Tab-separated table of C-alpha atoms in Angstrom:
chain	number	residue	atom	x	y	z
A	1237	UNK	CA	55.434	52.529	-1.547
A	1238	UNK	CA	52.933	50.649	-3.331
A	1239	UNK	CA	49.553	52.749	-3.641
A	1240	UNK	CA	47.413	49.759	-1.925
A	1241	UNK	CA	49.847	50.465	1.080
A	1242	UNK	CA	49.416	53.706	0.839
A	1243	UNK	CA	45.409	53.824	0.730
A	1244	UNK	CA	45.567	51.418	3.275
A	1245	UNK	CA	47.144	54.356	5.177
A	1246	UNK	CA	45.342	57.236	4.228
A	1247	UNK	CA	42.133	54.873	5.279
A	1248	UNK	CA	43.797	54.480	8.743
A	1249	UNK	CA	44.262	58.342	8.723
A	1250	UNK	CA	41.026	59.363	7.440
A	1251	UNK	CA	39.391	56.809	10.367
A	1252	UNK	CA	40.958	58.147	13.359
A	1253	UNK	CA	40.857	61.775	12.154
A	1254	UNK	CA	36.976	60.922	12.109
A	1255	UNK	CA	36.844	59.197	15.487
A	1256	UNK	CA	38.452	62.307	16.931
A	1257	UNK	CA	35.869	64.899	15.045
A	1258	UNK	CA	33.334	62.940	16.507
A	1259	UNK	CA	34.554	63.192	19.901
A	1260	UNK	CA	34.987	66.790	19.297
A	1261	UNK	CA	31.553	67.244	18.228
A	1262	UNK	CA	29.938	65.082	20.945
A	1263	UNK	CA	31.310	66.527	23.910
A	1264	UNK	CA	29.699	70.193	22.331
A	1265	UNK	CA	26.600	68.760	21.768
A	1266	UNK	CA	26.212	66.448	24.731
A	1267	UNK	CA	28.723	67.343	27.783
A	1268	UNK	CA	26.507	70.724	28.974
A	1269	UNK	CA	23.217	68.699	28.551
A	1270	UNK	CA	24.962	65.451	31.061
A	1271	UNK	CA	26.469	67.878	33.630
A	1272	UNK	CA	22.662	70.078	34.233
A	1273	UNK	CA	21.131	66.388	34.154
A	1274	UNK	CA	23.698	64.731	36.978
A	1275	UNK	CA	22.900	68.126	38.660
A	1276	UNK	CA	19.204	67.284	38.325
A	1277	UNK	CA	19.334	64.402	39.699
A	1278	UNK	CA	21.666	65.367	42.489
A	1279	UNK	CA	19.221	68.014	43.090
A	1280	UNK	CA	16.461	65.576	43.361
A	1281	UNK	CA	18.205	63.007	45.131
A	1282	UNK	CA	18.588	65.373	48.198
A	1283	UNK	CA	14.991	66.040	48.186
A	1284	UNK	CA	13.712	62.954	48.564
A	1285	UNK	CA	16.263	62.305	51.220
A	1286	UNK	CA	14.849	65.620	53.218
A	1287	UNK	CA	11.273	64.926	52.593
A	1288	UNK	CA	10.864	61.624	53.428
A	1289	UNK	CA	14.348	61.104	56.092
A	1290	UNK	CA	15.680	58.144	54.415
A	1291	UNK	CA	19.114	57.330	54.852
A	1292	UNK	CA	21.480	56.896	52.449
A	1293	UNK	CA	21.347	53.158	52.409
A	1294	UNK	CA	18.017	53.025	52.431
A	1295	UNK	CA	18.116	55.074	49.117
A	1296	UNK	CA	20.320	52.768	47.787
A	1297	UNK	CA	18.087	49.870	48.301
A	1298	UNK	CA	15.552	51.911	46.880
A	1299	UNK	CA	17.488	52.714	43.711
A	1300	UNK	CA	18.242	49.070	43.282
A	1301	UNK	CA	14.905	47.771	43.172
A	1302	UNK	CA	13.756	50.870	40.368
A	1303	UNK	CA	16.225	49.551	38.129
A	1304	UNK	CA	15.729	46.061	38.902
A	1305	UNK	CA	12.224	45.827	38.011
A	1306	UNK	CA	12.554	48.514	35.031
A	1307	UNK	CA	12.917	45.514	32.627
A	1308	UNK	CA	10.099	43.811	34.109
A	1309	UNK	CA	7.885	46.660	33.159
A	1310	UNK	CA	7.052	44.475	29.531
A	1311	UNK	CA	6.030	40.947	31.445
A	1312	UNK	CA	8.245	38.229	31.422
A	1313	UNK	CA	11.239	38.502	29.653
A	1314	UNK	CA	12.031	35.138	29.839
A	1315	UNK	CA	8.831	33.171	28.848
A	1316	UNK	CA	8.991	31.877	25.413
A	1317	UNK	CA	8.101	35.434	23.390
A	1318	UNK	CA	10.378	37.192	25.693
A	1319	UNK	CA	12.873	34.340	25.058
A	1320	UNK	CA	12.645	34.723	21.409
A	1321	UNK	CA	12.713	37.965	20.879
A	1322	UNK	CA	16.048	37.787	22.926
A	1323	UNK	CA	17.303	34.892	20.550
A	1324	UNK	CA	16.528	37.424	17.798
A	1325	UNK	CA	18.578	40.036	19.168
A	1326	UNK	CA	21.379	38.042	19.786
A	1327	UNK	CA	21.787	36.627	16.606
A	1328	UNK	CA	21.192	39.794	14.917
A	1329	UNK	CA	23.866	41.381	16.903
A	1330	UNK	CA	21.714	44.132	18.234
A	1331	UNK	CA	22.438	43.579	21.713
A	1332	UNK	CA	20.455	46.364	23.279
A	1333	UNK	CA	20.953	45.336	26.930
A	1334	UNK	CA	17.065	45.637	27.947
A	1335	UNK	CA	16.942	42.080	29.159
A	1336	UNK	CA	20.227	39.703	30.158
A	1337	UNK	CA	21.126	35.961	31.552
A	1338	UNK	CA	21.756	35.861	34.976
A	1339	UNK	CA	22.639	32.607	35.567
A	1340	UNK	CA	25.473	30.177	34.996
A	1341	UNK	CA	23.883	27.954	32.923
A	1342	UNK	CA	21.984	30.999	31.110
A	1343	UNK	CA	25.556	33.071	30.358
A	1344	UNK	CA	27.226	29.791	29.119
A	1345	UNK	CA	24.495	28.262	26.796
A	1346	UNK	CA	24.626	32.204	25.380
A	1347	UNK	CA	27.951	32.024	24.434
A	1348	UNK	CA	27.676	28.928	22.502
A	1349	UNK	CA	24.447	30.277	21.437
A	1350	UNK	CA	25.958	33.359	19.681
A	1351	UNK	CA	29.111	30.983	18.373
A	1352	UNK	CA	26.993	29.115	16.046
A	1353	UNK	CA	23.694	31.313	15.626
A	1354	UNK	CA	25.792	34.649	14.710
A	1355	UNK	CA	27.327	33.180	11.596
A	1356	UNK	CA	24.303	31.202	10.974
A	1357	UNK	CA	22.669	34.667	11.116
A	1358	UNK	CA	25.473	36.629	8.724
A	1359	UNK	CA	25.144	33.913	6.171
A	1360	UNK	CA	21.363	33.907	6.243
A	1361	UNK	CA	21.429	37.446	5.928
A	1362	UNK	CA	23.663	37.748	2.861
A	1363	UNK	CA	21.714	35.061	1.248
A	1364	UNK	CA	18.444	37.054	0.975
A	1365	UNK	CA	20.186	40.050	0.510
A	1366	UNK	CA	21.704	38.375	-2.987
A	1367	UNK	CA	18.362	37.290	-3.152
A	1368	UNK	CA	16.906	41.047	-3.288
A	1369	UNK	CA	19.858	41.979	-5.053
A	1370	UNK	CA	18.892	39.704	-7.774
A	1371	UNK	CA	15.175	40.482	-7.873
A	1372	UNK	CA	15.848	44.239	-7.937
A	1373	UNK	CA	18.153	43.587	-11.139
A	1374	UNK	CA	15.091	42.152	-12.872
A	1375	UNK	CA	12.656	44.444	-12.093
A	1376	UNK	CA	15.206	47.337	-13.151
A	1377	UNK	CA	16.020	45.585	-16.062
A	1378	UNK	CA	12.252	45.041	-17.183
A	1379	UNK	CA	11.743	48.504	-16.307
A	1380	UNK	CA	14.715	49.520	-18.372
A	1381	UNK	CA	13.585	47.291	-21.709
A	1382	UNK	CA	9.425	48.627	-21.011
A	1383	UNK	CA	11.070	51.981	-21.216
A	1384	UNK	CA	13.351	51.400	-24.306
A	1385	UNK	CA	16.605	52.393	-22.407
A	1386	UNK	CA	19.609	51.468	-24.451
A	1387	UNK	CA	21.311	49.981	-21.996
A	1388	UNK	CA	19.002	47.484	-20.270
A	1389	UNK	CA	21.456	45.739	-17.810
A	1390	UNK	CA	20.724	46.817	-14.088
A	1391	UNK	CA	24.644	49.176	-12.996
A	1392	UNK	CA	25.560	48.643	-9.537
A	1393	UNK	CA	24.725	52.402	-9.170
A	1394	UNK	CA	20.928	51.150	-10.296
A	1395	UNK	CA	20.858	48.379	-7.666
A	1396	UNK	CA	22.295	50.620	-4.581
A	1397	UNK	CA	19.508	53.193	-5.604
A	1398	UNK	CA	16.999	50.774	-5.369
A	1399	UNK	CA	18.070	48.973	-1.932
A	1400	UNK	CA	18.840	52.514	-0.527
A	1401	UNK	CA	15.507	53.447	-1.102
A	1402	UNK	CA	14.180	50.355	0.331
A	1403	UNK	CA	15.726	50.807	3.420
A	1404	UNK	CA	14.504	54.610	3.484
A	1405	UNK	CA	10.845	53.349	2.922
A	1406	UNK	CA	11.575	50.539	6.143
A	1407	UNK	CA	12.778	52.888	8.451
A	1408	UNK	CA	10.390	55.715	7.824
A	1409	UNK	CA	7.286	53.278	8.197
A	1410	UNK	CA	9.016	51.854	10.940
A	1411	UNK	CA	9.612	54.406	12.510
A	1412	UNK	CA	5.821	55.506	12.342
A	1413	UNK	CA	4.684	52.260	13.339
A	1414	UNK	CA	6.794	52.184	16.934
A	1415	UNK	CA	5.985	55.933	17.259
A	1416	UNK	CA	2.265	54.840	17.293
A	1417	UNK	CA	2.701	51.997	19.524
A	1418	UNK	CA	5.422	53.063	22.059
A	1419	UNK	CA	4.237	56.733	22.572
A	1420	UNK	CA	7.516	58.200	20.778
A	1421	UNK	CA	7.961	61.108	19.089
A	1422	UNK	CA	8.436	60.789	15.156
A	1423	UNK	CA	12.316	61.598	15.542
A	1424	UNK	CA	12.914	59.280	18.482
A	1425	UNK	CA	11.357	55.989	16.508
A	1426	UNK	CA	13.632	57.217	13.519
A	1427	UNK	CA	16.319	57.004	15.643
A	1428	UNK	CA	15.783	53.692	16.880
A	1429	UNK	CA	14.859	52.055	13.454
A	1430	UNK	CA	17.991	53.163	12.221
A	1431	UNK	CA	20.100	52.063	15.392
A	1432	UNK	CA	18.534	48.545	15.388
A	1433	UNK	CA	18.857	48.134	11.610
A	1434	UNK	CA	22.817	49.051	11.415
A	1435	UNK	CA	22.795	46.690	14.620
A	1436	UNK	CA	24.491	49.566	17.303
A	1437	UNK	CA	21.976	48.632	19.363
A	1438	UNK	CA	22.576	51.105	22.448
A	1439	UNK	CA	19.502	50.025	24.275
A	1440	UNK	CA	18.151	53.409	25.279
A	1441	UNK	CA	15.333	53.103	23.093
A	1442	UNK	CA	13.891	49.301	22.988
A	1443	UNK	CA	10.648	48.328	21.739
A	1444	UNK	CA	8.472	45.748	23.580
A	1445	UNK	CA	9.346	46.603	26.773
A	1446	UNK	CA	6.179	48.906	28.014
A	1447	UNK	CA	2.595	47.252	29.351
A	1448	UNK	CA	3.292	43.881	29.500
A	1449	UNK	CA	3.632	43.846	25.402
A	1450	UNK	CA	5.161	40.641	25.034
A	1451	UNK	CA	2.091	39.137	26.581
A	1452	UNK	CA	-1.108	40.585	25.072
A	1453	UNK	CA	0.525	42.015	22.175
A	1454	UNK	CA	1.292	39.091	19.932
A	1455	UNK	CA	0.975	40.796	16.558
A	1456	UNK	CA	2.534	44.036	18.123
A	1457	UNK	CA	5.801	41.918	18.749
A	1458	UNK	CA	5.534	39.431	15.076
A	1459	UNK	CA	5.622	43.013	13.578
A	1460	UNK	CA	8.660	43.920	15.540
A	1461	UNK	CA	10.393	41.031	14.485
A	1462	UNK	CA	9.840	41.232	11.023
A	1463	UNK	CA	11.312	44.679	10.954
A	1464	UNK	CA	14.044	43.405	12.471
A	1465	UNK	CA	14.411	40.367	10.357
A	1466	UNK	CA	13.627	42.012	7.022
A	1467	UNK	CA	15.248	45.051	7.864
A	1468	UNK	CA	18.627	43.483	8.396
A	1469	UNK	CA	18.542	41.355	5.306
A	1470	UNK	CA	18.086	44.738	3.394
A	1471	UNK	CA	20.875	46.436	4.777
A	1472	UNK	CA	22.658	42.991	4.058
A	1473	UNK	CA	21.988	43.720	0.464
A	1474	UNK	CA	23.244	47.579	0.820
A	1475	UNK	CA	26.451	45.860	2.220
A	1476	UNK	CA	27.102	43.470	-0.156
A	1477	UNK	CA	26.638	45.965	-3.054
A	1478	UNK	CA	29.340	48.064	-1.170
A	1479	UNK	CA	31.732	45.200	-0.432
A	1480	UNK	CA	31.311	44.496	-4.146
A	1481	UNK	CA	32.132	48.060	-5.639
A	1482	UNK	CA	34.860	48.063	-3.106
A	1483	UNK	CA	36.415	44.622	-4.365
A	1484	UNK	CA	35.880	46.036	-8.077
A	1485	UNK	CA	37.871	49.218	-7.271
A	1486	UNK	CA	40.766	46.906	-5.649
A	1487	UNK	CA	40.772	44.622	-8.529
A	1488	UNK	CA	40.627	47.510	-11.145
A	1489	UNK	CA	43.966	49.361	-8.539
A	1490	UNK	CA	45.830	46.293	-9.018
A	1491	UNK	CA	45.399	45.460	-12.498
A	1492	UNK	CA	46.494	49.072	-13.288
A	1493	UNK	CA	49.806	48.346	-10.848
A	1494	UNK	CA	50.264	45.464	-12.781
A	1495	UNK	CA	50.296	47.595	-16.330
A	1496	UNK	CA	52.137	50.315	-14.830
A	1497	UNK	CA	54.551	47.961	-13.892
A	1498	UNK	CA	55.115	45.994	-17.003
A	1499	UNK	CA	55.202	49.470	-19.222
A	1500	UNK	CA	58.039	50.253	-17.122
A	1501	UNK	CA	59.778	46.992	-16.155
A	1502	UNK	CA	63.227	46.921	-18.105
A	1503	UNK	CA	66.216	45.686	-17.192
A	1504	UNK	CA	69.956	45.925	-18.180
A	1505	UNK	CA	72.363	43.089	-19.012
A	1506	UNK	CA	75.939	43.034	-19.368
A	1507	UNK	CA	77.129	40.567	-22.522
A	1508	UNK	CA	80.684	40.377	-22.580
A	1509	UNK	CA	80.647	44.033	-22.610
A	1510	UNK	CA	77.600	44.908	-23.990
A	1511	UNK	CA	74.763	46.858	-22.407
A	1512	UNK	CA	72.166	45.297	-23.540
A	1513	UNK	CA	68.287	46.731	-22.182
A	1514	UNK	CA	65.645	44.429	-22.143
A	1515	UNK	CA	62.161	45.877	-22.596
A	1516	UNK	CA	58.717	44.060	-22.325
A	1517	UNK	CA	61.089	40.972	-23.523
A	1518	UNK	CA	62.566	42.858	-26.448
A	1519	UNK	CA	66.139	43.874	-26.764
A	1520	UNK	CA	67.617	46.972	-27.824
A	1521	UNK	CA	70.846	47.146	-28.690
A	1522	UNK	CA	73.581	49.294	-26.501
A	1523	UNK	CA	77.284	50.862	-27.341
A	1524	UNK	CA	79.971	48.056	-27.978
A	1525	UNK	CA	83.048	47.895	-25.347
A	1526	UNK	CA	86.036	46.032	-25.377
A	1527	UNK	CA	85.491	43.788	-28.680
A	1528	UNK	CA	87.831	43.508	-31.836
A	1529	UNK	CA	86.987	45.137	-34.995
A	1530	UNK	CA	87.474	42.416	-36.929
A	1531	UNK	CA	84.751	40.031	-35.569
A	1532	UNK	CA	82.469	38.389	-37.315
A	1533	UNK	CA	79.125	38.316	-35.121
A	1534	UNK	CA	75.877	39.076	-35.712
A	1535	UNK	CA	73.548	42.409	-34.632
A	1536	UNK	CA	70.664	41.643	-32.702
A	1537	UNK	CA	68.730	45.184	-32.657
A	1538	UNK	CA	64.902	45.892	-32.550
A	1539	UNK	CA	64.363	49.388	-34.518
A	1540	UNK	CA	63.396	51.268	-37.314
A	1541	UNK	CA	67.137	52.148	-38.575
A	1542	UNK	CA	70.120	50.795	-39.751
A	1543	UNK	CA	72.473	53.094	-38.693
A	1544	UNK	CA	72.806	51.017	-34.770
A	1545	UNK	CA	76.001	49.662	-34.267
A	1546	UNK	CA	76.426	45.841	-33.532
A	1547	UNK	CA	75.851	43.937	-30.807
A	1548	UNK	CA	78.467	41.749	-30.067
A	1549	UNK	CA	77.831	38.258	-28.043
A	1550	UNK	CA	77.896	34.705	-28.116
A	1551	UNK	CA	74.662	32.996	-27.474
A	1552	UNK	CA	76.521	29.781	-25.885
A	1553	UNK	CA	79.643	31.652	-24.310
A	1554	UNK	CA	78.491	35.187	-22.944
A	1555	UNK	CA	74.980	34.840	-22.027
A	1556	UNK	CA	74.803	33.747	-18.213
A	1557	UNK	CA	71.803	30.614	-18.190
A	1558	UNK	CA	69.480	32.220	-16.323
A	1559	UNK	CA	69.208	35.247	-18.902
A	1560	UNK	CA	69.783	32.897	-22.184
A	1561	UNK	CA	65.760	32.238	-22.231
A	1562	UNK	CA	65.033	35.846	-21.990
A	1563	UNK	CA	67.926	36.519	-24.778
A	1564	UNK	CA	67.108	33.835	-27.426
A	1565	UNK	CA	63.031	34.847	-26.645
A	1566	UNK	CA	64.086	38.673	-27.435
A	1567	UNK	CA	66.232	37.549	-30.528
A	1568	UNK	CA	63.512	35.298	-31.921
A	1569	UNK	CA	61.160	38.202	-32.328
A	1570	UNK	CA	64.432	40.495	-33.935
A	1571	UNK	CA	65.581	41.817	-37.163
A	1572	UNK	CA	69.162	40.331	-37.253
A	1573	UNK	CA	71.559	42.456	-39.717
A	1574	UNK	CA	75.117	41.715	-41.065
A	1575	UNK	CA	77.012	44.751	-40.567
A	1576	UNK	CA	81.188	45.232	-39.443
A	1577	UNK	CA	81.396	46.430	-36.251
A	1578	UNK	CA	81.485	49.925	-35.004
A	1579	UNK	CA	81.725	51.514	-31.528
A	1580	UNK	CA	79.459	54.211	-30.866
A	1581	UNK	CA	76.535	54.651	-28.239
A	1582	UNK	CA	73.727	53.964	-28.468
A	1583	UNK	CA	70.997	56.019	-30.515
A	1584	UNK	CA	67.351	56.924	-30.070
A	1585	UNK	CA	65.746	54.010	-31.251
A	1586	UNK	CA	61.769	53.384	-32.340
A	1587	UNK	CA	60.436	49.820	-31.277
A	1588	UNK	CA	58.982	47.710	-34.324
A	1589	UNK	CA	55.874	46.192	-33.416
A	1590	UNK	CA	56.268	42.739	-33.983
């Protein structure tokens, strides 16, 4: 099995092996804390039922219209900032849920939408990721010659220092920017940063979505959508130094397949008798069977000694056509020796380079 295959495997492996630690660690962390919170609310649920007599239906309706109108809570959604910042998501592949189409027209044109606008989107955002990419390699590489560094060239290691930083320095001020304005804790607007700017987008954390924001906070939601913007194009740049060190490590795999393969390629051809071994396009001469003595033919050998016996063939008569090309190449490059025949196997022999 060819080792590609086989890390394509062990990749396979490795994945679900770490889809089913993480299951294993999220049901210990979060299973307990769901069941005392469905509990909670079960708890809670009866109360208000008791207190106030309302009927189950009636709680329904009720519970409708709270989650109904939660979106609602940040203005229109649907009014041009609203709109936009929903156009943003989209094409960023965020998709955090707070705010969706509800009509025909709305769920079709959001289809096509995402059809053009998410490639659009991928292509801008590799684009000024190269962009950063190159800009970071001159600025290391200034920084390199200002310090006298003998190697001055910006490494691949240099440039994925440089944009992981970047992204650390985004999602920390980020993340104390949306504490300040959404009323999170520190750790909470961490969290969120980092699950808008790898795009997971669960939704349970959205920004722009308390006190009407999108409507009298205008520089409140530019800011947001520069983060989100900017943000992504530097992770862009994080991903296409990864996808490059990855293509680097395939093309270094194979090329070292392909030596591995032509140290040991060699192959064995029968010449009216003879076992002849071909090696890297050389041949070395094998033990004589079934010839006369008394022939007068020609050795064909590739070593260091004289002491082979003869290899015994006809170019025109023995050699089958499609192994003639390979045979005249070998005996082009040869030492060709006069010798009487003699049976005997063949010997250790030493290549000559040639």
């Amino acid at each position: 099995m060819k080792r590609q295959n086989v890390r394509t495997l062990s990749l396979v492996v490795c994945t679900f092996t770490y889809l089913l630690v993480g299951a294993a660690v999220f049901d210990a962390l979060e299973s307990e804390t769901e069941r005392k919170r469905w509990n909670h609310l079960l708890e809670l649920k009866a109360a208000l039922v008791r207190k106030y007599s309302i009927s189950e239906d009636d709680y329904r309706m009720m519970e409708v219209a709270i989650i109904e109108n939660k979106p609602h809570k940040a203005g229109p959604q649907w009014k041009f900032a609203g709109a936009f910042y929903f156009s943003t998501v989209v094409l960023a592949m965020i998709g955090y849920g707070h705010s969706t189409p509800v009509t025909i027209g709305g769920k079709a044109f959001c289809m096509a939408y995402a059809m053009v606008g998410i490639p659009l989107g991928l292509i801008m955002f590799q684009s000024i990721g190269e962009r950063l990419n190159k800009f970071a390699s001159v600025v290391i590489r200034r920084a390199k010659q200002y310090l006298k560094c003998k190697k001055e060239e910006a490494t691949e290691m240099n440039l994925m220092f440089a944009t992981g930083m970047l992204s650390s320095v985004i999602i920390t001020t980020g993340a104390a920017v949306f504490s300040k304005y959404e009323g999170w804790s520190y750790f909470d607007s961490f969290y969120y940063c980092f699950v808008t700017l790898t795009t997971i987008g669960f939704g349970d954390y959205v920004a722009l979505q308390n006190d009407q924001a999108l409507m009298t906070m205008p520089g409140y939601v530019a800011l947001s959508l520069v983060f989100i913007l900017f943000g992504l194009a530097v992770v862009a740049a994080s991903i296409n130094l990864l996808v490059l060190r990855f293509m680097t490590m395939n093309a270094e795999e194979v090329r070292r397949e392909d030596n591995e393969l032509q140290g040991v390629s060699q192959h064995v051809i029968t010449v009216d008798g003879e076992a002849v071994t071909s090696v890297n396009g050389k041949l070395l001469a094998g033990h004589t069977i079934g010839r006369d003595a008394g022939d007068d033919v020609d050795q064909v050998s590739v070593c260091s000694c004289t002491c082979v016996g003869p290899v015994q063939y006809d170019y025109n008569r023995d050699i089958r056509p499609a192994e003639r090309a390979a045979a005249n190449a070998a005996a082009a490059a040869a030492v060709v020796y006069n010798s009487p025949p003699t049976e005997q196997p063949l010997l250790s022999l030493k290549r000559v380079s040639i």
